[in-house]
PDB file of C-alpha atoms and ligand atoms in Angstrom:
ATOM      1  CA  MET A   1     -41.331  12.709  36.869  1.00  0.00           C
ATOM      2  CA  GLU A   2     -44.544  10.464  37.917  1.00  0.00           C
ATOM      3  CA  PHE A   3     -44.534   7.078  36.447  1.00  0.00           C
ATOM      4  CA  LYS A   4     -47.921   4.973  36.046  1.00  0.00           C
ATOM      5  CA  THR A   5     -47.759   1.471  36.479  1.00  0.00           C
ATOM      6  CA  GLY A   6     -49.951  -1.661  35.855  1.00  0.00           C
ATOM      7  CA  ARG A   7     -50.135  -5.256  35.515  1.00  0.00           C
ATOM      8  CA  CYS A   8     -52.054  -7.800  33.815  1.00  0.00           C
ATOM      9  CA  GLY A   9     -53.979  -9.962  35.512  1.00  0.00           C
ATOM     10  CA  CYS A  10     -51.824 -12.992  36.473  1.00  0.00           C
ATOM     11  CA  GLY A  11     -49.568 -10.430  37.365  1.00  0.00           C
ATOM     12  CA  SER A  12     -46.692 -11.741  35.310  1.00  0.00           C
ATOM     13  CA  LEU A  13     -46.715  -8.599  33.168  1.00  0.00           C
ATOM     14  CA  LYS A  14     -45.792  -5.419  34.585  1.00  0.00           C
ATOM     15  CA  TYR A  15     -45.748  -2.078  32.528  1.00  0.00           C
ATOM     16  CA  SER A  16     -44.534   1.273  33.477  1.00  0.00           C
ATOM     17  CA  ALA A  17     -45.569   5.073  31.962  1.00  0.00           C
ATOM     18  CA  GLU A  18     -43.967   8.287  32.117  1.00  0.00           C
ATOM     19  CA  GLY A  19     -45.179  11.750  32.811  1.00  0.00           C
ATOM     20  CA  GLU A  20     -48.876  12.710  31.920  1.00  0.00           C
ATOM     21  CA  PRO A  21     -51.482  10.723  28.962  1.00  0.00           C
ATOM     22  CA  ILE A  22     -51.507  12.864  26.005  1.00  0.00           C
ATOM     23  CA  ASN A  23     -55.070  11.617  25.685  1.00  0.00           C
ATOM     24  CA  SER A  24     -57.756   8.935  27.585  1.00  0.00           C
ATOM     25  CA  VAL A  25     -60.263   8.199  25.837  1.00  0.00           C
ATOM     26  CA  PHE A  26     -63.090   5.438  25.629  1.00  0.00           C
ATOM     27  CA  CYS A  27     -63.618   3.462  22.613  1.00  0.00           C
ATOM     28  CA  TYR A  28     -66.873   1.502  21.272  1.00  0.00           C
ATOM     29  CA  CYS A  29     -65.773  -0.081  18.280  1.00  0.00           C
ATOM     30  CA  LYS A  30     -66.796  -3.112  17.545  1.00  0.00           C
ATOM     31  CA  GLU A  31     -63.681  -4.301  17.924  1.00  0.00           C
ATOM     32  CA  CYS A  32     -62.554  -3.129  21.354  1.00  0.00           C
ATOM     33  CA  GLN A  33     -65.821  -4.667  22.251  1.00  0.00           C
ATOM     34  CA  THR A  34     -65.157  -8.063  21.283  1.00  0.00           C
ATOM     35  CA  HIS A  35     -61.777  -8.146  22.877  1.00  0.00           C
ATOM     36  CA  THR A  36     -62.981  -6.558  26.555  1.00  0.00           C
ATOM     37  CA  GLY A  37     -66.218  -8.688  26.839  1.00  0.00           C
ATOM     38  CA  SER A  38     -67.777  -5.050  27.744  1.00  0.00           C
ATOM     39  CA  ASP A  39     -69.165  -1.935  25.562  1.00  0.00           C
ATOM     40  CA  LYS A  40     -65.732  -0.095  25.242  1.00  0.00           C
ATOM     41  CA  TRP A  41     -61.687  -0.307  25.410  1.00  0.00           C
ATOM     42  CA  PHE A  42     -60.866   2.609  27.816  1.00  0.00           C
ATOM     43  CA  GLY A  43     -57.500   3.576  27.582  1.00  0.00           C
ATOM     44  CA  ILE A  44     -54.885   6.312  28.128  1.00  0.00           C
ATOM     45  CA  TRP A  45     -52.592   6.849  25.559  1.00  0.00           C
ATOM     46  CA  PHE A  46     -48.725   7.304  25.823  1.00  0.00           C
ATOM     47  CA  PRO A  47     -46.594   7.972  23.529  1.00  0.00           C
ATOM     48  CA  LYS A  48     -44.175   5.496  22.194  1.00  0.00           C
ATOM     49  CA  ASN A  49     -40.847   6.747  24.113  1.00  0.00           C
ATOM     50  CA  ARG A  50     -43.022   6.952  27.698  1.00  0.00           C
ATOM     51  CA  PHE A  51     -44.566   3.803  27.886  1.00  0.00           C
ATOM     52  CA  LYS A  52     -41.891   0.203  28.436  1.00  0.00           C
ATOM     53  CA  ILE A  53     -42.528  -3.679  29.677  1.00  0.00           C
ATOM     54  CA  THR A  54     -40.955  -4.188  33.062  1.00  0.00           C
ATOM     55  CA  ASP A  55     -41.034  -8.138  33.294  1.00  0.00           C
ATOM     56  CA  GLY A  56     -43.115 -10.939  32.103  1.00  0.00           C
ATOM     57  CA  GLU A  57     -43.830 -12.797  28.811  1.00  0.00           C
ATOM     58  CA  PHE A  58     -46.204 -11.352  25.924  1.00  0.00           C
ATOM     59  CA  SER A  59     -47.306 -12.257  23.038  1.00  0.00           C
ATOM     60  CA  VAL A  60     -49.060  -9.429  19.874  1.00  0.00           C
ATOM     61  CA  TYR A  61     -51.888  -9.833  18.598  1.00  0.00           C
ATOM     62  CA  SER A  62     -51.733  -7.817  15.161  1.00  0.00           C
ATOM     63  CA  ARG A  63     -55.291  -6.487  13.462  1.00  0.00           C
ATOM     64  CA  LYS A  64     -55.747  -3.154  11.060  1.00  0.00           C
ATOM     65  CA  GLY A  65     -56.981  -0.389  11.984  1.00  0.00           C
ATOM     66  CA  ASP A  66     -59.246   2.334  10.288  1.00  0.00           C
ATOM     67  CA  SER A  67     -56.116   3.581   8.472  1.00  0.00           C
ATOM     68  CA  GLY A  68     -55.018   0.687   7.358  1.00  0.00           C
ATOM     69  CA  LYS A  69     -52.160   0.678  10.053  1.00  0.00           C
ATOM     70  CA  ASP A  70     -51.124  -2.189  12.350  1.00  0.00           C
ATOM     71  CA  LEU A  71     -53.054  -2.063  15.841  1.00  0.00           C
ATOM     72  CA  ASN A  72     -50.550  -4.784  17.975  1.00  0.00           C
ATOM     73  CA  HIS A  73     -52.180  -5.835  21.369  1.00  0.00           C
ATOM     74  CA  ILE A  74     -50.126  -7.039  23.462  1.00  0.00           C
ATOM     75  CA  PHE A  75     -51.078  -9.653  25.866  1.00  0.00           C
ATOM     76  CA  CYS A  76     -49.937 -11.957  28.876  1.00  0.00           C
ATOM     77  CA  ASN A  77     -48.821 -14.931  27.996  1.00  0.00           C
ATOM     78  CA  ASN A  78     -50.470 -16.707  31.486  1.00  0.00           C
ATOM     79  CA  CYS A  79     -53.550 -15.132  31.190  1.00  0.00           C
ATOM     80  CA  GLY A  80     -54.184 -13.504  28.371  1.00  0.00           C
ATOM     81  CA  VAL A  81     -54.606  -9.895  29.663  1.00  0.00           C
ATOM     82  CA  THR A  82     -54.002  -7.140  26.697  1.00  0.00           C
ATOM     83  CA  VAL A  83     -52.642  -4.465  28.823  1.00  0.00           C
ATOM     84  CA  CYS A  84     -52.170  -2.425  25.883  1.00  0.00           C
ATOM     85  CA  VAL A  85     -52.576  -2.050  22.183  1.00  0.00           C
ATOM     86  CA  GLU A  86     -49.745  -0.208  20.020  1.00  0.00           C
ATOM     87  CA  VAL A  87     -51.507   2.530  17.806  1.00  0.00           C
ATOM     88  CA  THR A  88     -49.069   2.557  14.803  1.00  0.00           C
ATOM     89  CA  VAL A  89     -50.711   5.624  12.613  1.00  0.00           C
ATOM     90  CA  GLY A  90     -50.133   7.762  16.031  1.00  0.00           C
ATOM     91  CA  ASN A  91     -47.095   6.249  17.763  1.00  0.00           C
ATOM     92  CA  PHE A  92     -48.235   6.012  20.475  1.00  0.00           C
ATOM     93  CA  TYR A  93     -49.432   2.754  23.399  1.00  0.00           C
ATOM     94  CA  SER A  94     -53.162   2.721  24.383  1.00  0.00           C
ATOM     95  CA  ILE A  95     -52.845   1.225  28.152  1.00  0.00           C
ATOM     96  CA  ALA A  96     -56.017  -0.256  29.296  1.00  0.00           C
ATOM     97  CA  VAL A  97     -56.707   1.628  32.224  1.00  0.00           C
ATOM     98  CA  SER A  98     -58.494  -1.555  33.386  1.00  0.00           C
ATOM     99  CA  THR A  99     -55.054  -2.944  34.343  1.00  0.00           C
ATOM    100  CA  LEU A 100     -53.126   0.571  35.763  1.00  0.00           C
ATOM    101  CA  ASP A 101     -52.172  -0.489  39.574  1.00  0.00           C
ATOM    102  CA  GLU A 102     -53.840   2.964  40.651  1.00  0.00           C
ATOM    103  CA  ASN A 103     -57.255   4.189  38.397  1.00  0.00           C
ATOM    104  CA  GLU A 104     -59.546   6.160  40.820  1.00  0.00           C
ATOM    105  CA  SER A 105     -58.158   9.305  38.897  1.00  0.00           C
ATOM    106  CA  ILE A 106     -58.516   9.160  35.648  1.00  0.00           C
ATOM    107  CA  ASN A 107     -61.250   9.748  33.487  1.00  0.00           C
ATOM    108  CA  PRO A 108     -62.155  10.197  29.853  1.00  0.00           C
ATOM    109  CA  SER A 109     -61.945  12.717  27.714  1.00  0.00           C
ATOM    110  CA  MET A 110     -63.658  11.826  25.000  1.00  0.00           C
ATOM    111  CA  ALA A 111     -65.725   8.756  23.700  1.00  0.00           C
ATOM    112  CA  LEU A 112     -64.990   7.137  19.703  1.00  0.00           C
ATOM    113  CA  TYR A 113     -66.588   5.229  18.101  1.00  0.00           C
ATOM    114  CA  ALA A 114     -70.191   6.054  19.754  1.00  0.00           C
ATOM    115  CA  ALA A 115     -72.409   5.081  16.727  1.00  0.00           C
ATOM    116  CA  SER A 116     -71.213   1.413  17.334  1.00  0.00           C
ATOM    117  CA  ALA A 117     -71.597   1.455  20.783  1.00  0.00           C
ATOM    118  CA  PRO A 118     -74.765  -1.464  22.089  1.00  0.00           C
ATOM    119  CA  SER A 119     -78.144   0.147  22.913  1.00  0.00           C
ATOM    120  CA  TRP A 120     -77.516  -0.078  26.409  1.00  0.00           C
ATOM    121  CA  ALA A 121     -74.430   1.842  26.265  1.00  0.00           C
ATOM    122  CA  VAL A 122     -74.496   4.864  29.449  1.00  0.00           C
ATOM    123  CA  PHE A 123     -72.438   7.617  28.527  1.00  0.00           C
ATOM    124  CA  PRO A 124     -71.317  10.091  31.069  1.00  0.00           C
ATOM    125  CA  ALA A 125     -72.494  13.545  31.151  1.00  0.00           C
ATOM    126  CA  GLY A 126     -70.849  16.310  29.493  1.00  0.00           C
ATOM    127  CA  LEU A 127     -68.210  13.430  27.782  1.00  0.00           C
ATOM    128  CA  ALA A 128     -67.456  14.805  24.241  1.00  0.00           C
ATOM    129  CA  LYS A 129     -69.112  12.107  21.067  1.00  0.00           C
ATOM    130  CA  PHE A 130     -67.663  10.950  17.767  1.00  0.00           C
ATOM    131  CA  ASP A 131     -69.410   8.753  15.630  1.00  0.00           C
ATOM    132  CA  THR A 132     -65.922   7.482  14.446  1.00  0.00           C
ATOM    133  CA  LEU A 133     -62.919   9.819  15.020  1.00  0.00           C
ATOM    134  CA  PRO A 134     -62.786  13.105  15.577  1.00  0.00           C
ATOM    135  CA  PRO A 135     -61.473  15.466  12.523  1.00  0.00           C
ATOM    136  CA  GLY A 136     -57.946  15.125  11.717  1.00  0.00           C
ATOM    137  CA  MET A 137     -57.359  11.961  13.803  1.00  0.00           C
ATOM    138  CA  GLY A 138     -56.185   8.665  12.341  1.00  0.00           C
ATOM    139  CA  GLU A 139     -55.006  10.062   9.593  1.00  0.00           C
TER     140      GLU A 139
HETATM  141 ZN1  LIG B   1     -50.791 -12.186  32.942  1.00  0.00          ZN
HETATM  142 ZN1  LIG B   2     -61.727   0.601  20.052  1.00  0.00          ZN
END
């Protein structure tokens, strides 16, 4: 089985994810812009039972998603980098692609909350775009 590994900015918080992600997503919601300092969060999604923190100390910042369920940001106690967000409504983790040890081979499969994107955001040609979430997702 293939494992994807990654780490925070200072390298002390490490994680491992098993197998292939169930989704690969650009999220342009306002919260993701604030947390990344960018136009979007690029996340790959792994079911909770295929993801684990393998080393380091972290804290959790919880906020409510549009579903009303918690989104739990897991960030390094030392450098503050968020390595993943637990999406409780879907029982998965969204791993920050920017924190993967190897991310060259990863491409997005859809853009969420595209209606909230800043006017200067550039979308890859052909990428499926949704103003908020695709029908049926997040309910
Ligand atoms: Zn760190
Ligand atoms: Zn978002």
